[in-house]
């Protein structure tokens, strides 16, 4: 029991405290690649602290839903952090559910954020909510099918079991279906976390906003919680990409040396993916809205091909 509590605490600390650092790393690398000095990697911590200290301004037309949503977003991301195998294949709360429960948690946050955008009654909020819902409707099936492609090969929808089989069977990682599932999952990870080329988190232009349009009415501690939850979601998706498709270094036993190696491996893998995202966002522009279905449909097709590959290619 003490070991399980220790692992839960470590996973919460990694996701909760590491999310602003990950955001700062992506921004720093992007600035360097664009020839700018950029802010330090610790700048997001200062931004969150500044928002926490500010008095929130809430419209009189909003209901309890508007104030409740930021807390729900942070809570769902922290709960998700306990379900994802970050350091070990013996996740303490794995009995609470599998990949399906995790996707429901992500959808729950998206659903309430879309309602909060409508609740404010502004034109931008409604526009952002409709766009976010459309993107989620196209992206979520791809996430499920990409994971099911891995589940077909391992015979389980448990995240721990998928990672354990991948770590113990190196040939599994070399199959065409594995590569196709990774590409599909990577594309939807960009869509789910509001990154380029699907969305631009650094813009407030009416014609391009998706996620930012829904949170324009938020300020103070409410905005801090939303920004923190967005960073945690990005970290969780990168951790899933790292450990589901490249489960090297993850601990199969709960011992201090194994957990130390797993922690270093996780940092290296997430750091490499963050640098890759920064390089991608430097080299591509945001897609027009009417082109997003084509991109997300291609990721769905890749996920479907991954399933077919696992079924017919032995």
Coordinates of N, CA and C in Angstrom, one line a residue, residues 132-297:
X132 N -14.9 23.3 -31.6 CA -14.2 22.3 -30.8 C -15.0 21.0 -30.8
X133 N -16.3 21.1 -30.8 CA -17.2 19.9 -30.8 C -17.0 19.1 -32.1
X134 N -16.9 19.9 -33.2 CA -16.7 19.2 -34.5 C -15.4 18.5 -34.6
X135 N -14.3 19.1 -34.1 CA -13.0 18.5 -34.1 C -13.0 17.3 -33.2
X136 N -13.6 17.4 -32.0 CA -13.7 16.2 -31.1 C -14.4 15.1 -31.7
X137 N -15.5 15.4 -32.4 CA -16.3 14.3 -33.0 C -15.5 13.6 -34.1
X138 N -14.6 14.3 -34.7 CA -13.8 13.6 -35.8 C -12.5 12.9 -35.2
X139 N -12.0 13.5 -34.0 CA -10.8 12.9 -33.5 C -11.0 11.8 -32.6
X140 N -12.1 11.8 -31.7 CA -12.2 10.7 -30.7 C -12.3 9.3 -31.3
X141 N -13.1 9.1 -32.4 CA -13.1 7.7 -33.0 C -11.7 7.3 -33.4
X142 N -10.9 8.2 -33.9 CA -9.5 7.8 -34.3 C -8.7 7.3 -33.1
X143 N -8.8 8.1 -32.0 CA -8.1 7.7 -30.8 C -8.5 6.3 -30.4
X144 N -9.8 6.0 -30.4 CA -10.2 4.7 -30.0 C -9.7 3.6 -30.9
X145 N -9.8 3.8 -32.2 CA -9.4 2.8 -33.1 C -7.9 2.6 -33.1
X146 N -7.2 3.7 -32.9 CA -5.7 3.5 -32.9 C -5.3 2.7 -31.6
X147 N -6.0 2.9 -30.5 CA -5.7 2.1 -29.3 C -6.2 0.7 -29.5
X148 N -7.4 0.5 -30.1 CA -7.9 -0.8 -30.3 C -7.0 -1.6 -31.3
X149 N -6.3 -0.9 -32.2 CA -5.3 -1.6 -33.0 C -4.3 -2.3 -32.2
X150 N -3.8 -1.6 -31.2 CA -2.8 -2.1 -30.2 C -3.4 -3.2 -29.4
X151 N -4.7 -3.0 -29.0 CA -5.4 -4.0 -28.1 C -5.6 -5.3 -28.8
X152 N -5.9 -5.2 -30.2 CA -6.0 -6.5 -30.9 C -4.8 -7.3 -30.8
X153 N -3.6 -6.7 -30.9 CA -2.4 -7.5 -30.9 C -2.1 -8.0 -29.5
X154 N -2.4 -7.2 -28.5 CA -2.1 -7.6 -27.1 C -3.2 -8.4 -26.4
X155 N -4.4 -8.3 -27.0 CA -5.6 -9.0 -26.4 C -6.1 -8.4 -25.2
X156 N -5.9 -7.1 -25.0 CA -6.4 -6.4 -23.8 C -6.6 -4.9 -24.1
X157 N -7.6 -4.3 -23.5 CA -7.7 -2.8 -23.6 C -7.1 -2.1 -22.4
X158 N -6.5 -2.9 -21.5 CA -5.8 -2.3 -20.4 C -4.5 -1.6 -20.8
X159 N -4.4 -0.4 -20.4 CA -3.2 0.3 -20.8 C -1.9 -0.3 -20.3
X160 N -2.0 -0.8 -19.0 CA -0.9 -1.5 -18.4 C -0.5 -2.7 -19.2
X161 N -1.5 -3.5 -19.6 CA -1.2 -4.7 -20.4 C -0.6 -4.4 -21.7
X162 N -1.1 -3.4 -22.4 CA -0.6 -3.0 -23.7 C 0.9 -2.6 -23.6
X163 N 1.2 -1.8 -22.6 CA 2.6 -1.4 -22.4 C 3.5 -2.5 -22.0
X164 N 2.9 -3.4 -21.2 CA 3.7 -4.6 -20.7 C 4.1 -5.5 -21.9
X165 N 3.1 -5.8 -22.8 CA 3.3 -6.6 -23.9 C 4.3 -6.0 -24.9
X166 N 4.2 -4.7 -25.1 CA 5.1 -3.9 -26.0 C 6.5 -4.0 -25.5
X167 N 6.7 -3.8 -24.2 CA 8.0 -3.8 -23.6 C 8.7 -5.2 -23.6
X168 N 7.8 -6.3 -23.6 CA 8.4 -7.6 -23.5 C 8.6 -8.2 -24.9
X169 N 7.9 -7.7 -25.9 CA 7.9 -8.2 -27.3 C 8.4 -7.1 -28.2
X170 N 9.7 -7.1 -28.5 CA 10.3 -6.1 -29.3 C 9.8 -6.2 -30.8
X171 N 9.5 -7.4 -31.2 CA 9.0 -7.5 -32.6 C 7.7 -6.8 -32.8
X172 N 6.9 -6.7 -31.7 CA 5.6 -6.1 -31.8 C 5.7 -4.6 -32.3
X173 N 6.8 -4.0 -31.9 CA 7.0 -2.6 -32.2 C 7.5 -2.4 -33.7
X174 N 7.8 -3.5 -34.3 CA 8.4 -3.3 -35.7 C 7.3 -3.6 -36.8
X175 N 6.1 -3.9 -36.4 CA 5.1 -4.2 -37.3 C 4.5 -3.0 -38.0
X176 N 4.1 -3.1 -39.3 CA 3.5 -2.0 -40.0 C 2.3 -1.4 -39.2
X177 N 1.5 -2.2 -38.6 CA 0.3 -1.7 -37.9 C 0.7 -0.8 -36.8
X178 N 1.8 -1.1 -36.1 CA 2.3 -0.3 -35.0 C 2.6 1.1 -35.5
X179 N 3.3 1.2 -36.6 CA 3.7 2.5 -37.2 C 2.5 3.3 -37.6
X180 N 1.5 2.6 -38.3 CA 0.3 3.3 -38.7 C -0.5 3.8 -37.5
X181 N -0.6 3.0 -36.5 CA -1.3 3.4 -35.3 C -0.7 4.6 -34.6
X182 N 0.7 4.6 -34.6 CA 1.4 5.7 -34.1 C 1.1 7.0 -34.8
X183 N 1.2 7.0 -36.2 CA 0.9 8.1 -37.0 C -0.5 8.7 -36.8
X184 N -1.5 7.7 -36.7 CA -2.9 8.2 -36.5 C -3.0 8.8 -35.1
X185 N -2.4 8.2 -34.1 CA -2.5 8.7 -32.7 C -1.8 10.1 -32.6
X186 N -0.7 10.2 -33.3 CA 0.0 11.5 -33.2 C -0.8 12.6 -33.8
X187 N -1.5 12.4 -34.9 CA -2.3 13.4 -35.6 C -3.5 13.8 -34.7
X188 N -4.1 12.9 -34.1 CA -5.3 13.2 -33.2 C -4.8 13.8 -31.9
X189 N -3.6 13.5 -31.5 CA -3.0 14.1 -30.3 C -2.8 15.6 -30.5
X190 N -2.4 16.0 -31.7 CA -2.3 17.4 -32.1 C -3.6 18.1 -32.1
X191 N -4.7 17.4 -32.6 CA -6.0 17.9 -32.6 C -6.6 18.1 -31.2
X192 N -6.4 17.0 -30.4 CA -7.0 17.0 -29.0 C -6.4 18.1 -28.1
X193 N -5.1 18.4 -28.4 CA -4.4 19.3 -27.5 C -4.3 20.7 -28.1
X194 N -5.0 20.9 -29.3 CA -5.0 22.3 -29.9 C -3.7 22.8 -30.4
X195 N -2.9 21.9 -31.1 CA -1.7 22.3 -31.6 C -1.8 22.5 -33.1
X196 N -0.8 23.1 -33.7 CA -0.7 23.2 -35.2 C -0.5 21.9 -35.8
X197 N -1.1 21.6 -37.0 CA -1.8 22.5 -37.9 C -3.3 22.6 -37.6
X198 N -3.8 22.0 -36.5 CA -5.2 22.0 -36.3 C -5.7 23.3 -35.7
X199 N -5.0 23.7 -34.6 CA -5.3 24.9 -33.9 C -4.0 25.6 -33.6
X200 N -4.1 26.9 -33.4 CA -2.9 27.7 -33.0 C -3.1 28.3 -31.6
X201 N -2.4 27.7 -30.5 CA -2.7 28.2 -29.2 C -2.2 29.6 -28.9
X202 N -1.5 30.2 -29.9 CA -0.9 31.5 -29.7 C -1.7 32.6 -30.4
X203 N -2.8 32.3 -31.0 CA -3.6 33.3 -31.8 C -4.9 33.6 -31.1
X204 N -5.4 34.8 -31.4 CA -6.7 35.2 -31.0 C -7.5 35.8 -32.2
X205 N -7.1 35.3 -33.4 CA -7.8 35.8 -34.5 C -9.1 35.1 -34.7
X206 N -10.2 35.8 -35.1 CA -11.5 35.3 -35.1 C -11.6 34.1 -36.1
X207 N -10.9 34.2 -37.3 CA -11.1 33.2 -38.3 C -10.3 31.9 -38.0
X208 N -9.4 32.0 -37.0 CA -8.6 30.8 -36.8 C -8.8 30.2 -35.4
X209 N -9.4 30.9 -34.5 CA -9.5 30.4 -33.1 C -10.4 29.2 -33.0
X210 N -10.0 28.2 -32.2 CA -10.9 27.1 -31.8 C -11.0 27.0 -30.3
X211 N -9.9 26.5 -29.7 CA -9.9 26.4 -28.2 C -9.9 27.8 -27.5
X212 N -9.1 28.7 -28.0 CA -9.0 30.0 -27.4 C -10.3 30.8 -27.4
X213 N -11.1 30.5 -28.4 CA -12.4 31.2 -28.5 C -13.3 30.9 -27.3
X214 N -13.2 29.6 -26.8 CA -14.1 29.2 -25.7 C -13.7 29.8 -24.4
X215 N -12.4 30.1 -24.2 CA -11.9 30.6 -22.9 C -11.6 32.1 -22.9
X216 N -12.1 32.8 -23.9 CA -11.8 34.2 -23.9 C -12.5 35.0 -22.7
X217 N -13.6 34.4 -22.2 CA -14.3 35.1 -21.1 C -13.7 34.8 -19.8
X218 N -12.8 33.9 -19.7 CA -12.2 33.5 -18.4 C -11.0 34.4 -18.0
X219 N -10.9 34.5 -16.7 CA -9.8 35.3 -16.2 C -9.4 34.8 -14.8
X220 N -8.3 35.4 -14.3 CA -7.9 35.0 -12.9 C -7.7 33.5 -12.7
X221 N -8.1 33.1 -11.5 CA -7.8 31.6 -11.2 C -8.6 30.7 -12.1
X222 N -9.7 31.1 -12.7 CA -10.4 30.2 -13.6 C -9.6 29.9 -14.9
X223 N -9.0 31.0 -15.4 CA -8.1 30.9 -16.6 C -6.9 30.1 -16.2
X224 N -6.3 30.3 -15.0 CA -5.2 29.5 -14.6 C -5.4 28.0 -14.6
X225 N -6.6 27.6 -14.1 CA -7.0 26.2 -14.1 C -7.1 25.7 -15.5
X226 N -7.7 26.4 -16.4 CA -7.9 26.0 -17.8 C -6.5 25.8 -18.5
X227 N -5.6 26.8 -18.3 CA -4.3 26.7 -18.9 C -3.5 25.6 -18.3
X228 N -3.6 25.4 -17.0 CA -2.9 24.2 -16.3 C -3.5 22.9 -16.9
X229 N -4.8 22.8 -17.0 CA -5.4 21.5 -17.5 C -5.0 21.3 -18.9
X230 N -4.9 22.3 -19.7 CA -4.4 22.1 -21.1 C -3.0 21.6 -21.2
X231 N -2.1 22.1 -20.3 CA -0.8 21.6 -20.3 C -0.7 20.2 -19.8
X232 N -1.5 19.8 -18.8 CA -1.6 18.4 -18.3 C -2.1 17.5 -19.4
X233 N -3.1 18.0 -20.2 CA -3.6 17.1 -21.3 C -2.5 16.9 -22.3
X234 N -1.7 17.9 -22.7 CA -0.6 17.7 -23.6 C 0.4 16.7 -23.1
X235 N 0.7 16.8 -21.8 CA 1.7 15.9 -21.2 C 1.2 14.5 -21.2
X236 N -0.1 14.3 -20.9 CA -0.7 12.9 -20.8 C -0.7 12.3 -22.2
X237 N -1.0 13.1 -23.2 CA -1.0 12.6 -24.6 C 0.4 12.2 -25.0
X238 N 1.4 13.0 -24.7 CA 2.8 12.7 -25.1 C 3.3 11.5 -24.3
X239 N 2.8 11.3 -23.0 CA 3.2 10.1 -22.2 C 2.5 8.9 -22.8
X240 N 1.3 9.0 -23.3 CA 0.7 7.9 -24.0 C 1.4 7.5 -25.2
X241 N 1.8 8.5 -26.0 CA 2.5 8.2 -27.3 C 3.9 7.6 -26.9
X242 N 4.5 8.0 -25.9 CA 5.8 7.5 -25.5 C 5.7 6.1 -25.0
X243 N 4.8 5.8 -24.1 CA 4.8 4.5 -23.4 C 4.0 3.4 -24.2
X244 N 3.0 3.8 -25.0 CA 2.3 2.8 -25.7 C 3.1 2.4 -26.9
X245 N 3.8 3.3 -27.6 CA 4.4 3.0 -28.8 C 5.9 2.8 -28.7
X246 N 6.5 3.4 -27.6 CA 8.0 3.2 -27.4 C 8.1 2.9 -25.9
X247 N 7.7 1.7 -25.4 CA 7.7 1.5 -24.0 C 9.1 1.1 -23.4
X248 N 10.2 1.7 -24.0 CA 11.5 1.4 -23.5 C 11.7 2.1 -22.1
X249 N 12.3 1.4 -21.2 CA 12.7 2.0 -19.9 C 11.6 1.9 -18.9
X250 N 10.3 1.7 -19.2 CA 9.3 1.7 -18.2 C 9.5 0.5 -17.3
X251 N 9.2 0.8 -16.0 CA 9.5 -0.2 -14.9 C 8.5 -1.3 -14.9
X252 N 9.0 -2.6 -14.9 CA 8.1 -3.7 -14.8 C 8.0 -4.1 -13.3
X253 N 8.9 -3.7 -12.5 CA 8.9 -3.9 -11.1 C 9.0 -2.6 -10.3
X254 N 8.3 -2.5 -9.2 CA 8.3 -1.3 -8.4 C 9.5 -1.3 -7.4
X255 N 10.6 -0.9 -8.0 CA 11.8 -0.8 -7.1 C 12.4 0.6 -7.4
X256 N 13.2 1.2 -6.4 CA 13.7 2.5 -6.7 C 14.6 2.6 -7.9
X257 N 15.5 1.7 -8.2 CA 16.3 1.8 -9.4 C 15.5 1.8 -10.7
X258 N 14.5 0.9 -10.7 CA 13.7 0.7 -11.9 C 12.8 2.0 -12.1
X259 N 12.3 2.6 -11.0 CA 11.5 3.8 -11.1 C 12.4 5.0 -11.6
X260 N 13.7 5.0 -11.1 CA 14.6 6.1 -11.5 C 14.9 6.0 -13.0
X261 N 15.1 4.8 -13.5 CA 15.4 4.6 -14.9 C 14.1 5.0 -15.7
X262 N 12.9 4.6 -15.2 CA 11.7 4.9 -15.9 C 11.5 6.4 -16.0
X263 N 11.8 7.1 -14.9 CA 11.6 8.5 -14.9 C 12.5 9.2 -15.9
X264 N 13.8 8.8 -15.9 CA 14.7 9.4 -16.9 C 14.2 9.1 -18.3
X265 N 13.8 7.8 -18.6 CA 13.4 7.5 -19.9 C 12.1 8.3 -20.3
X266 N 11.2 8.5 -19.4 CA 10.0 9.3 -19.7 C 10.4 10.7 -20.0
X267 N 11.3 11.3 -19.3 CA 11.7 12.7 -19.6 C 12.3 12.8 -20.9
X268 N 13.2 11.8 -21.3 CA 13.8 11.8 -22.6 C 12.8 11.7 -23.7
X269 N 11.9 10.7 -23.6 CA 10.9 10.5 -24.6 C 10.0 11.7 -24.8
X270 N 9.4 12.2 -23.7 CA 8.5 13.3 -23.8 C 9.3 14.6 -24.3
X271 N 10.5 14.7 -23.9 CA 11.3 15.9 -24.4 C 11.5 15.8 -25.9
X272 N 11.8 14.6 -26.4 CA 12.0 14.4 -27.8 C 10.7 14.7 -28.6
X273 N 9.6 14.2 -28.1 CA 8.3 14.5 -28.7 C 8.0 16.0 -28.7
X274 N 8.3 16.6 -27.6 CA 8.0 18.1 -27.5 C 8.9 18.9 -28.5
X275 N 10.1 18.5 -28.6 CA 11.0 19.1 -29.6 C 10.5 18.9 -31.0
X276 N 10.0 17.6 -31.3 CA 9.4 17.3 -32.6 C 8.2 18.2 -32.9
X277 N 7.3 18.4 -31.9 CA 6.1 19.2 -32.0 C 6.5 20.7 -32.3
X278 N 7.5 21.1 -31.6 CA 8.0 22.5 -31.8 C 8.5 22.7 -33.3
X279 N 9.3 21.7 -33.7 CA 9.8 21.7 -35.1 C 8.7 21.7 -36.1
X280 N 7.7 20.8 -35.9 CA 6.6 20.7 -36.8 C 5.8 22.1 -36.8
X281 N 5.6 22.7 -35.7 CA 4.8 23.9 -35.6 C 5.6 25.1 -36.3
X282 N 6.9 24.9 -36.3 CA 7.7 26.0 -37.0 C 7.7 25.8 -38.5
X283 N 7.4 24.6 -39.0 CA 7.5 24.4 -40.4 C 6.2 24.4 -41.1
X284 N 5.1 24.3 -40.4 CA 3.8 24.2 -41.0 C 2.9 25.4 -40.6
X285 N 1.9 25.7 -41.4 CA 0.9 26.7 -41.1 C -0.4 26.1 -40.6
X286 N -1.2 26.8 -40.0 CA -2.5 26.3 -39.5 C -3.4 26.0 -40.8
X287 N -4.0 24.9 -40.7 CA -4.9 24.5 -41.9 C -6.2 25.3 -41.8
X288 N -6.8 25.6 -42.9 CA -8.1 26.2 -42.9 C -9.1 25.2 -42.3
X289 N -10.2 25.8 -41.7 CA -11.1 25.0 -41.0 C -11.8 23.9 -41.9
X290 N -12.1 24.3 -43.2 CA -12.7 23.3 -44.0 C -11.8 22.2 -44.5
X291 N -10.5 22.3 -44.2 CA -9.5 21.3 -44.5 C -9.3 20.3 -43.3
X292 N -9.7 20.7 -42.1 CA -9.5 19.8 -41.0 C -10.1 18.5 -41.1
X293 N -11.4 18.4 -41.6 CA -12.0 17.0 -41.8 C -11.1 16.1 -42.6
X294 N -10.4 16.6 -43.6 CA -9.6 15.8 -44.5 C -8.4 15.3 -43.7
X295 N -7.8 16.1 -42.9 CA -6.7 15.7 -42.1 C -7.1 14.6 -41.1
X296 N -8.2 14.9 -40.3 CA -8.6 13.9 -39.3 C -9.2 12.7 -40.0
X297 N -9.8 12.8 -41.1 CA -10.2 11.6 -41.8 C -9.0 10.7 -42.2

